[in-house]
Tab-separated table of C-alpha atoms and ligand atoms in Angstrom:
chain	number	residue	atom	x	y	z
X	1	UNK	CA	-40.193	10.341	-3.168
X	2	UNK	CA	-39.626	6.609	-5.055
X	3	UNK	CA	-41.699	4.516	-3.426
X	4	UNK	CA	-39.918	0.682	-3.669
X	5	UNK	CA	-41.315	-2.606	-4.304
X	6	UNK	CA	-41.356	-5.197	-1.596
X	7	UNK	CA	-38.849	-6.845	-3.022
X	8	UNK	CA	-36.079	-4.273	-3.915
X	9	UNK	CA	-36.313	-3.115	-0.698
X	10	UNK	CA	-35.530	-6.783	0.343
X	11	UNK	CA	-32.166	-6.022	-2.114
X	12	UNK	CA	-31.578	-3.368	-0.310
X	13	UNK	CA	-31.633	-4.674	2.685
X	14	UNK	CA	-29.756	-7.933	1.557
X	15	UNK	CA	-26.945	-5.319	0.480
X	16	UNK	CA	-26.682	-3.923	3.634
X	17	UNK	CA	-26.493	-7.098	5.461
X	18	UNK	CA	-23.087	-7.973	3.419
X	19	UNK	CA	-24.924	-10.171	1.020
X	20	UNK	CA	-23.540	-9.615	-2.906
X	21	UNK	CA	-24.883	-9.447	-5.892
X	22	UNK	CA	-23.835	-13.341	-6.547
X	23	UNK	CA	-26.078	-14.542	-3.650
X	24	UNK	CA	-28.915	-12.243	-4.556
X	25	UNK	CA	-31.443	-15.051	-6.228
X	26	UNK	CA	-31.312	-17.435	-3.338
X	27	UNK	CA	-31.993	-14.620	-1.132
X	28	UNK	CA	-34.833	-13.267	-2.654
X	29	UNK	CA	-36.565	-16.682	-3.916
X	30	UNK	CA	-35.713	-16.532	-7.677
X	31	UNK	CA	-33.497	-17.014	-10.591
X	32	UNK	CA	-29.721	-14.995	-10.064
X	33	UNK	CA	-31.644	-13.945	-13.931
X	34	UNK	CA	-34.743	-12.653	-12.441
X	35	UNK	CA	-32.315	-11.175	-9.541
X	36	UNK	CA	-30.047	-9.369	-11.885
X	37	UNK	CA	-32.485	-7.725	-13.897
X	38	UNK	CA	-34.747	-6.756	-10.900
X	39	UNK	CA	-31.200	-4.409	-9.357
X	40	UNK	CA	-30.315	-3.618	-13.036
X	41	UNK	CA	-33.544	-2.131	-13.058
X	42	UNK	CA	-33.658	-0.584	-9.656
X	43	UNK	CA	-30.143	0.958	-10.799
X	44	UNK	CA	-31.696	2.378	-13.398
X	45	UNK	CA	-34.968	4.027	-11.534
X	46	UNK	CA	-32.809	5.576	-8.372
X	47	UNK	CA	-29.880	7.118	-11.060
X	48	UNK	CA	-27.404	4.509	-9.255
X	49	UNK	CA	-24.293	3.350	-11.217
X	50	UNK	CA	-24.257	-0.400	-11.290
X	51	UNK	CA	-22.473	-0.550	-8.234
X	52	UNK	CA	-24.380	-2.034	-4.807
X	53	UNK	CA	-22.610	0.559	-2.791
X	54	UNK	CA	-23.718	3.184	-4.339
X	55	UNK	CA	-27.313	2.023	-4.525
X	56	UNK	CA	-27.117	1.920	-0.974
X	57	UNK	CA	-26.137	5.440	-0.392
X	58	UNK	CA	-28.861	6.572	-2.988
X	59	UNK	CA	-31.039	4.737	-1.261
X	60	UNK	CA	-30.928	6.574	1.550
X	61	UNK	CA	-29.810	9.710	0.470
X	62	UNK	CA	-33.623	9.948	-2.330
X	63	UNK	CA	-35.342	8.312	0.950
X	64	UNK	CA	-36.241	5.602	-1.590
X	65	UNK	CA	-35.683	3.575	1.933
X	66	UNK	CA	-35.377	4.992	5.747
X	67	UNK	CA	-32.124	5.700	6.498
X	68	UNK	CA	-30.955	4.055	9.335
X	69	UNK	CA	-30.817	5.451	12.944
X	70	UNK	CA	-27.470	7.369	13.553
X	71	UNK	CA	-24.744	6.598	16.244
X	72	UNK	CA	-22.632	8.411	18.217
X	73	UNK	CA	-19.289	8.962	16.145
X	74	UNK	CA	-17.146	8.955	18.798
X	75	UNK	CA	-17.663	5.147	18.917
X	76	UNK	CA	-15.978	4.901	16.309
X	77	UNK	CA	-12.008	5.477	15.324
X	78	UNK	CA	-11.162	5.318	11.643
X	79	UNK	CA	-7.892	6.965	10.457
X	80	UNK	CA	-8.588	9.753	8.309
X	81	UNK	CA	-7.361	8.559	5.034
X	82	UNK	CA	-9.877	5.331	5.750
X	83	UNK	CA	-12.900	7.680	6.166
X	84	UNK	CA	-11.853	9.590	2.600
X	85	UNK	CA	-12.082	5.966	0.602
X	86	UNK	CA	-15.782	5.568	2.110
X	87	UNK	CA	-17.715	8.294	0.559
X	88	UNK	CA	-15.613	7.150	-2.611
X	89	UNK	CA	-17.241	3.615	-2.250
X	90	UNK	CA	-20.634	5.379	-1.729
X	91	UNK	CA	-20.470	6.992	-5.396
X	92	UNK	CA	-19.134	3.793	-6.648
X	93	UNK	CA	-15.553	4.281	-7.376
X	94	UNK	CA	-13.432	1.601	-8.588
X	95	UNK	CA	-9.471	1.335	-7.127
X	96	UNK	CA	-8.415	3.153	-10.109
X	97	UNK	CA	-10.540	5.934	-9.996
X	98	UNK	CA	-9.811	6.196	-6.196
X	99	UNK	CA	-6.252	5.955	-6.255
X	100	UNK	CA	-6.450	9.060	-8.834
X	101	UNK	CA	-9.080	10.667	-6.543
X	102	UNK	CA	-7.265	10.998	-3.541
X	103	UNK	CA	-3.746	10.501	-5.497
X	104	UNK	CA	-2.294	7.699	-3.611
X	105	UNK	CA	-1.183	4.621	-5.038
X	106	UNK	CA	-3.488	1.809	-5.856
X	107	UNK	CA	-1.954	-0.537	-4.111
X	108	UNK	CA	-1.967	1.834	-0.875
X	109	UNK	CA	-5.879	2.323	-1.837
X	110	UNK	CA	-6.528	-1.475	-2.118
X	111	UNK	CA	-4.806	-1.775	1.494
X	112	UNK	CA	-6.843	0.365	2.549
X	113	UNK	CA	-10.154	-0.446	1.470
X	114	UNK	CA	-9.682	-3.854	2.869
X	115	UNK	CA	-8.629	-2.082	6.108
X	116	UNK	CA	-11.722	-0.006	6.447
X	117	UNK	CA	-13.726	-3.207	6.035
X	118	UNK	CA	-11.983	-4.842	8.724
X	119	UNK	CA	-12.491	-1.792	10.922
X	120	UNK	CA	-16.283	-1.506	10.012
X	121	UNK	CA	-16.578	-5.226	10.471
X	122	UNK	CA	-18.481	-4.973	7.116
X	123	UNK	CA	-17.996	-8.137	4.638
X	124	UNK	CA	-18.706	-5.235	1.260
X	125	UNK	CA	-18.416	-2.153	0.605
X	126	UNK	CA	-21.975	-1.943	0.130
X	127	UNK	CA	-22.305	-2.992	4.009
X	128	UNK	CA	-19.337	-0.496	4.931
X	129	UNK	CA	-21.450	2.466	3.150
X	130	UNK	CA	-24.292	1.601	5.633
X	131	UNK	CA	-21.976	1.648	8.887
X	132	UNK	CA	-20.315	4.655	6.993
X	133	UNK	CA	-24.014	6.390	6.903
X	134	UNK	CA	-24.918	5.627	11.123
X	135	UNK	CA	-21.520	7.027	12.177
X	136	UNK	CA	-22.618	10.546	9.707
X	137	UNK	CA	-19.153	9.237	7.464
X	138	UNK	CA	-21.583	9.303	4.878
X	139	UNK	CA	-24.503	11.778	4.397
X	140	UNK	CA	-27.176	12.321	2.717
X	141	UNK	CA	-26.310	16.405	1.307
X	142	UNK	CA	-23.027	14.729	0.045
X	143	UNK	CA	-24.731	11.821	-1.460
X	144	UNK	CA	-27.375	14.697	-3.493
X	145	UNK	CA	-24.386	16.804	-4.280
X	146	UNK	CA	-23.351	13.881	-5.873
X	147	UNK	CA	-26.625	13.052	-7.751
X	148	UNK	CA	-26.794	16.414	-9.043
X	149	UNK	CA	-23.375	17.860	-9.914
X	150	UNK	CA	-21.817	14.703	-10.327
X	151	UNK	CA	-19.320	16.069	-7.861
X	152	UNK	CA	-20.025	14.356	-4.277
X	153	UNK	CA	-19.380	17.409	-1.617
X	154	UNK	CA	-16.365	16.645	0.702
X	155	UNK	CA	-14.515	14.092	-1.107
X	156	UNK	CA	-11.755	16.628	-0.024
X	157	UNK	CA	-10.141	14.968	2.626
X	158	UNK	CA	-12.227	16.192	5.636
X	159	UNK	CA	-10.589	17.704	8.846
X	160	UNK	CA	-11.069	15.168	11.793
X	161	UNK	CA	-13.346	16.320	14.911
X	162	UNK	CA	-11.626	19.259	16.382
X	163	UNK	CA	-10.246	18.387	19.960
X	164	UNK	CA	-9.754	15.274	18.672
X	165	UNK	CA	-6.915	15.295	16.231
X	166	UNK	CA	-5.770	12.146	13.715
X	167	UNK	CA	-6.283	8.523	15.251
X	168	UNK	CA	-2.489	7.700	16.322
X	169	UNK	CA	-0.501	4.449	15.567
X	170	UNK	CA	0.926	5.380	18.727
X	171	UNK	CA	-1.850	5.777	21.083
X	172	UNK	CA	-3.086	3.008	23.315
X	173	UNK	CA	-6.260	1.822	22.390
X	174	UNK	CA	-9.829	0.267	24.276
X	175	UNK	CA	-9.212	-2.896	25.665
X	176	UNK	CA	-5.416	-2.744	25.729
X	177	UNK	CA	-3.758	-3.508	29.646
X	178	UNK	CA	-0.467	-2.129	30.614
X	179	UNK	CA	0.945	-5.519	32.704
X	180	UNK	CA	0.983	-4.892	36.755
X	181	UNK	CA	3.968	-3.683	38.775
X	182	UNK	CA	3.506	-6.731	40.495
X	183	UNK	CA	5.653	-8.612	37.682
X	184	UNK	CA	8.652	-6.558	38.302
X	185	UNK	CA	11.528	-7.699	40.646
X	186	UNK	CA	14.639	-7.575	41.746
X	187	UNK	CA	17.222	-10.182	39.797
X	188	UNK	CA	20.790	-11.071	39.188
X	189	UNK	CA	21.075	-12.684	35.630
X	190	UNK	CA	24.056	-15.250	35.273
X	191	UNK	CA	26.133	-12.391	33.343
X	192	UNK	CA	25.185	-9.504	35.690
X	193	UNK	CA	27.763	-8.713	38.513
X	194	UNK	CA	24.781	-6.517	40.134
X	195	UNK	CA	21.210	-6.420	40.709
X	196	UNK	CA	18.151	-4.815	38.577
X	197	UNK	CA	15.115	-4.796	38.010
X	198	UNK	CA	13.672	-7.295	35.414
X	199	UNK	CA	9.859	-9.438	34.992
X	200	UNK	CA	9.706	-12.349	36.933
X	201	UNK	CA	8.839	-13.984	33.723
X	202	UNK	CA	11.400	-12.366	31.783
X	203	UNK	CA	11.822	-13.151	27.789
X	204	UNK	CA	14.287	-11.885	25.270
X	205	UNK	CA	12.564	-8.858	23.759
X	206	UNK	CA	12.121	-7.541	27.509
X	207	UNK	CA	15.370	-5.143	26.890
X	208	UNK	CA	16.088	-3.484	24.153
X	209	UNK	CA	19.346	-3.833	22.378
X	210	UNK	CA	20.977	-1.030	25.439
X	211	UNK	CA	19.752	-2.669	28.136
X	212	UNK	CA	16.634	-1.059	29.075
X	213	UNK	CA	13.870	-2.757	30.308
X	214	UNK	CA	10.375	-1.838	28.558
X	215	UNK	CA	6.804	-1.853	30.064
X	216	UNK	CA	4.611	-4.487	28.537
X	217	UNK	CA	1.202	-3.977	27.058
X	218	UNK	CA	-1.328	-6.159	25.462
X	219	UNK	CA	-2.341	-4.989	22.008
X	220	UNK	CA	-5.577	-5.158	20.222
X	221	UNK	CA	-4.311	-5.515	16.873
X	222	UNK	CA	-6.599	-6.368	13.941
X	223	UNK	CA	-5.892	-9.477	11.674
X	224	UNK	CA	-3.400	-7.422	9.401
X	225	UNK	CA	-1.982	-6.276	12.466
X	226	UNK	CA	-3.272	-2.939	13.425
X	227	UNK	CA	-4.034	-1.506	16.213
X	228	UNK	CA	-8.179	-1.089	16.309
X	229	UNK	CA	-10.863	0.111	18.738
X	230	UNK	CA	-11.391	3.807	20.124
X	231	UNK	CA	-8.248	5.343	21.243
X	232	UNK	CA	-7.401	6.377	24.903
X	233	UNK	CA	-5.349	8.225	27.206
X	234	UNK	CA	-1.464	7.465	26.927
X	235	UNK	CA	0.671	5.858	23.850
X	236	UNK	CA	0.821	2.383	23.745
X	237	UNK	CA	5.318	1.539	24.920
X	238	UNK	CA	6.092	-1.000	22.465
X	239	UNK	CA	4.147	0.917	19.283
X	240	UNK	CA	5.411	4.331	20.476
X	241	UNK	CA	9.162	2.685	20.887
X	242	UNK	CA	9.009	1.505	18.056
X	243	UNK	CA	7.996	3.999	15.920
X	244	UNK	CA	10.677	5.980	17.216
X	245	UNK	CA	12.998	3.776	17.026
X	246	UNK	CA	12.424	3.393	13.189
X	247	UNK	CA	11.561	6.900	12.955
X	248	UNK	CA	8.038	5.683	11.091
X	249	UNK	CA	5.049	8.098	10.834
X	250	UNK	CA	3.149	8.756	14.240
X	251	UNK	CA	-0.394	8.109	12.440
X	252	UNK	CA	0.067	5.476	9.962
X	253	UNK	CA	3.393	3.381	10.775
X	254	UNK	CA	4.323	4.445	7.148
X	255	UNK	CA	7.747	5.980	6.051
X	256	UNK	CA	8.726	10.054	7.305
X	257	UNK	CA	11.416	9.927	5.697
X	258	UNK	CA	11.240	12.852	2.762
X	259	UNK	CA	13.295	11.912	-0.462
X	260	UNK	CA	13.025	16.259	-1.178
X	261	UNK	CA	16.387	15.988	-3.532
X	262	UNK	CA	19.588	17.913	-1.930
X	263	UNK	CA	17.644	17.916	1.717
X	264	UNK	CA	16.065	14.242	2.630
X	265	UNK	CA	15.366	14.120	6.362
X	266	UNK	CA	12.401	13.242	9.163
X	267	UNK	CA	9.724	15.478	9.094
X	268	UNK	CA	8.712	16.306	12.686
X	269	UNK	CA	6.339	18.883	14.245
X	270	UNK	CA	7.902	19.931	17.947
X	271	UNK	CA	6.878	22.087	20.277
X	272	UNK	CA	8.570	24.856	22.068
X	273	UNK	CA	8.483	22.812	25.567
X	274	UNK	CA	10.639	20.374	23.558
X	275	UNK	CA	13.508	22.946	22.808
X	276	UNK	CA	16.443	22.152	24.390
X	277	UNK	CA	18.456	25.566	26.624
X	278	UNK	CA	21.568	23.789	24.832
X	279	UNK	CA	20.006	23.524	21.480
X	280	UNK	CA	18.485	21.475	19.132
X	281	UNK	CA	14.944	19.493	20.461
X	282	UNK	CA	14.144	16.635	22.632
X	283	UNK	CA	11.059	14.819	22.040
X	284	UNK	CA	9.119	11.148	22.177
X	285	UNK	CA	6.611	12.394	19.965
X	286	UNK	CA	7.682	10.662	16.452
X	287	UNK	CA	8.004	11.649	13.146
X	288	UNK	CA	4.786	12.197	10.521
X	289	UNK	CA	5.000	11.209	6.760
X	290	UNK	CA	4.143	13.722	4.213
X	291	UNK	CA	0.464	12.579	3.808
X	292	UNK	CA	-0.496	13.214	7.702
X	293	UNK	CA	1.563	16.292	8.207
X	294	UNK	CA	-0.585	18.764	7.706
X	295	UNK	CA	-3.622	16.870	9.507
X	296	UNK	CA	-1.313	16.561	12.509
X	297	UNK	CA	-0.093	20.572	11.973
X	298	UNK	CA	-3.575	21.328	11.792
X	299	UNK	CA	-5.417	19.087	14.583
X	300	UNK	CA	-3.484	17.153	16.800
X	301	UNK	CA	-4.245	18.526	20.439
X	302	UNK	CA	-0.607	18.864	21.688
X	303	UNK	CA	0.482	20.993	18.446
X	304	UNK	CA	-2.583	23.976	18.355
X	305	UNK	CA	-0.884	26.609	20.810
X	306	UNK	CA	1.804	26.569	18.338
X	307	UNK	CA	4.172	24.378	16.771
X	308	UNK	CA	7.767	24.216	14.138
X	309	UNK	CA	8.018	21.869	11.465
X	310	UNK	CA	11.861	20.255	11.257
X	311	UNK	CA	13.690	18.464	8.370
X	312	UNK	CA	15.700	16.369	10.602
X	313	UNK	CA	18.954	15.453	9.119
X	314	UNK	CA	20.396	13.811	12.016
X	315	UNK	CA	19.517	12.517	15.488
X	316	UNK	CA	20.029	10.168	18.271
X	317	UNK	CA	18.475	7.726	20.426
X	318	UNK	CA	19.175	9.773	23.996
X	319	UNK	CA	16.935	7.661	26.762
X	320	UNK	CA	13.661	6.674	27.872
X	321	UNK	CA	10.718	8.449	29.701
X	322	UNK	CA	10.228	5.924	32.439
X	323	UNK	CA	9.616	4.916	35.930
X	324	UNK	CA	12.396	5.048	38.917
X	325	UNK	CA	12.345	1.454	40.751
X	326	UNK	CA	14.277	0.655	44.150
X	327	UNK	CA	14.443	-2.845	45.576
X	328	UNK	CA	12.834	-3.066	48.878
X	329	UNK	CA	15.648	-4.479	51.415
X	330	UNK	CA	17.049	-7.679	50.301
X	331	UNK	CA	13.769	-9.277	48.895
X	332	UNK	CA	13.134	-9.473	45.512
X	333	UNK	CA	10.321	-6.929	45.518
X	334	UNK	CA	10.328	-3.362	44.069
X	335	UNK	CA	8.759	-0.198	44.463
X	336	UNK	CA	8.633	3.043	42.389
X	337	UNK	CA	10.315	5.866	43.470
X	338	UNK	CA	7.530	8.124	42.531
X	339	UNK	CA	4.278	8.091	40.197
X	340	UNK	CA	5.733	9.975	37.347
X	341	UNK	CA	7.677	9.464	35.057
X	342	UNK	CA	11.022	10.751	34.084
X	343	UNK	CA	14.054	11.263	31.736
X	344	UNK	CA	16.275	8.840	32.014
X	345	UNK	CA	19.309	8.855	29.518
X	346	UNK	CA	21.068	5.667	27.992
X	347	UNK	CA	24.273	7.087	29.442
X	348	UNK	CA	23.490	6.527	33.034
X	349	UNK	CA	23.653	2.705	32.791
X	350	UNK	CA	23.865	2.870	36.558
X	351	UNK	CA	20.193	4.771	37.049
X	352	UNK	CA	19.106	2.515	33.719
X	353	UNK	CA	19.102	-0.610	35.839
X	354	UNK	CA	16.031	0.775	37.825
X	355	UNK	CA	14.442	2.089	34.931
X	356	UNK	CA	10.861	0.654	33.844
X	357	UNK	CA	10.755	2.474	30.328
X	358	UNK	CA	7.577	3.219	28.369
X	359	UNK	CA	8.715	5.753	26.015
X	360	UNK	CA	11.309	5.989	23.963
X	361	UNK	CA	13.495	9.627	23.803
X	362	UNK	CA	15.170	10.930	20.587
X	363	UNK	CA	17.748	13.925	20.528
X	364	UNK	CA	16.865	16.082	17.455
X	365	UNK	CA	20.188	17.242	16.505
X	366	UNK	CA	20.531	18.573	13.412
X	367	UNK	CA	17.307	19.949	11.295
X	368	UNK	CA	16.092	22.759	9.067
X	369	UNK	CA	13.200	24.811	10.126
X	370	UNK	CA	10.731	24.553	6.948
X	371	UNK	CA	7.398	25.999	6.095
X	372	UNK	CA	5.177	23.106	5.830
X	373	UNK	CA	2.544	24.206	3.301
X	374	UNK	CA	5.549	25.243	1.099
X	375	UNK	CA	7.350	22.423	1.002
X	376	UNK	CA	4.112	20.395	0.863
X	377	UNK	CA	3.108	23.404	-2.222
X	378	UNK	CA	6.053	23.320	-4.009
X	379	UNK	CA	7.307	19.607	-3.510
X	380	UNK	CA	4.636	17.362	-3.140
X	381	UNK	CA	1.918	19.025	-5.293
X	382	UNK	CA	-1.637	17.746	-4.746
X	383	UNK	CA	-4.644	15.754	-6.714
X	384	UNK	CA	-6.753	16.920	-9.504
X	385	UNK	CA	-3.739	15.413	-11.428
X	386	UNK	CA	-4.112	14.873	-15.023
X	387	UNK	CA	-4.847	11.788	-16.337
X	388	UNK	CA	-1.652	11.373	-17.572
X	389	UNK	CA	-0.049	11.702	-13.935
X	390	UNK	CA	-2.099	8.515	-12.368
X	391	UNK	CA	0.974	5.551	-13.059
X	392	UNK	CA	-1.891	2.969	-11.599
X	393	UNK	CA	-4.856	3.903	-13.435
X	394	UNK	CA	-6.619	1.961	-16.178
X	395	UNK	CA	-7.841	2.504	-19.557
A	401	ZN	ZN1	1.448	8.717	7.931
């Protein structure tokens, strides 16, 4: 085993406190020359590409220093395509080289590196490699594939815990608070000839554009506006709504709509208690985009007993899952009718006034039943492109 210097473990360790390679003199007590050469050199003795993240991960992958103590990784949700860029920052990929790696664009991989930052709460890469490492993201037998073949083990996408499934746009997440029935009442807006049930402090985007009124819930969004933090029971209304609405992809918020020439349409995965005696499906489970299809086929909880892949050429907006109200005698208070929650179609305006909706219902009308892996085979093939295939890389 390398046995360090004082001072390069103090690199180290200013590495993994989010400290760069800019700030590495005044943190160590000498010249940014004296700095530079002491981590070129330290590069040079571990086998470490010039690249602080990576001399991280070497670090503790050689035990040149003691890795650091690991934590439960259930404390921590990361979308799958976020945990794929972070063993590519631990061998010291540049945006190019990831965006070829995983063959997405580079702009989508640049998103996405920042958002995996955000989500560690790590100011470098270097610092997101050592988060990365506690939560077992990053490990040491990948890091010493790496060293020897060249060829880090598992930069295949990896499948997410099983039971678990994909982190959903969808889902409600810690810390969010659906509002209390208690700011729900009985009112008579200027327009309305009869009663129904509205928020004492009602605002505009209350109702959607038929009428319905939708359950609030606060949202722990990060700065770029995602939603962060462990997932929980239950899909958050105005994320699930609209996602459905727009018919965007249940995991990322990204486009499901498939450009496959002669047959474009929304790719969902249904289930058979979602078939319809009359035909076609009826779901609130939205669509998935190409890239998280077969993670979903593959993982997500509600889809392993068995599931269908549609092409969905055509659909409709039917209703809302949602909670019956009744005012109670002539007051302005409410009550549910009961504690679960039911279909309620856009048709009945008359049962819609009582409606408290949280989800939002489409009608899958008219599809084609596809093979997933084919289509995904034959239409969308995968990585290990040539060079000549990567649009975004550089010379
Ligand atoms: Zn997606």
């Amino acid at each position: 085993m390398l046995a360090l210097t004082e001072l390069e473990r103090s690199l180290h360790r200013h590495l993994v406190d989010g400290g760069n390679l800019g700030g590495l003199g005044p943190a160590l007590g000498m010249s940014q020359k004296e700095a530079s050469l002491l981590y070129t050199g330290m590069c040079d003795l571990l086998g470490s590409p010039r690249n602080p993240a990576a001399l991280v991960a070497i670090c503790y992958a050689t035990g040149a220093v003691q890795p650091p103590e690991l934590l439960d990784p259930s404390g921590i949700a990361l979308p799958q395509e976020e945990r794929d860029l972070l063993l590519l920052f631990a061998i010291g990929l540049g945006a190019a080289d990831m965006a070829a790696q995983l063959d997405r664009k580079q702009w989508k991989v640049n998103e996405q590196a920042k958002e995996v930052l955000d989500n560690l709460q790590a100011k470098t890469r270097a610092q997101a490699v050592h988060v990365a490492w506690q939560y077992g993201i990053v490990t040491g037998p990948a890091i010493r594939e790496w060293l020897e073949t060249g060829d880090p083990a598992g930069t295949e996408p990896t499948a997410p815990l099983s039971g678990l499934g994909p982190v959903l746009y969808i889902q409600m997440r810690e810390g969010e608070v659906a509002d209390t029935p208690r700011a729900l009442c009985a009112a008579r807006g200027p327009a309305e000839a009869m009663a129904l049930l509205a928020y004492w402090d009602q605002a505009a985007d209350d109702r959607d554009a038929r009428g319905a009124l939708w359950a609030r819930a606060s949202e722990v969004l990060s700065r770029s506006g995602r939603p962060v933090g462990q997932p929980v029971q239950g899909v958050h209304p105005a994320r699930q709504s609209d996602t459905m609405r727009r018919q965007r992809c249940r995991v990322c918020f990204g486009h499901a709509r498939l450009e496959i020439p002669g047959k474009p349409g929304y790719l969902y995965l249904v289930t058979d208690n979602e078939r319809r005696p009359q035909g076609g499906y009826r779901t609130t489970e939205p669509p998935v985009c190409i890239d998280h299809a077969l993670v979903c086929a593959d993982s997500e909880p509600r889809l392993q007993s068995g599931h269908t892949a549609l092409l969905v050429t055509s659909s409709t907006e039917s209703g809302v899952l949602g909670t019956r109200y009744v005012p109670l005698g002539d007051s302005a208070n409410v009550a549910a009718v009961s504690d679960s929650q039911g279909f309620h179609p856009y048709a009945d305006r008359e049962r819609m006034r009582w409606v408290l909706a949280s989800e939002l219902v489409r009608d899958l009308t008219a599809y084609k039943i596809i093979d997933l892996r084919r289509l995904i085979r034959t239409t969308f093939p995968t990585p290990s492109a040539p060079a000549s295939r990567r649009p975004f890389a550089t010379a």
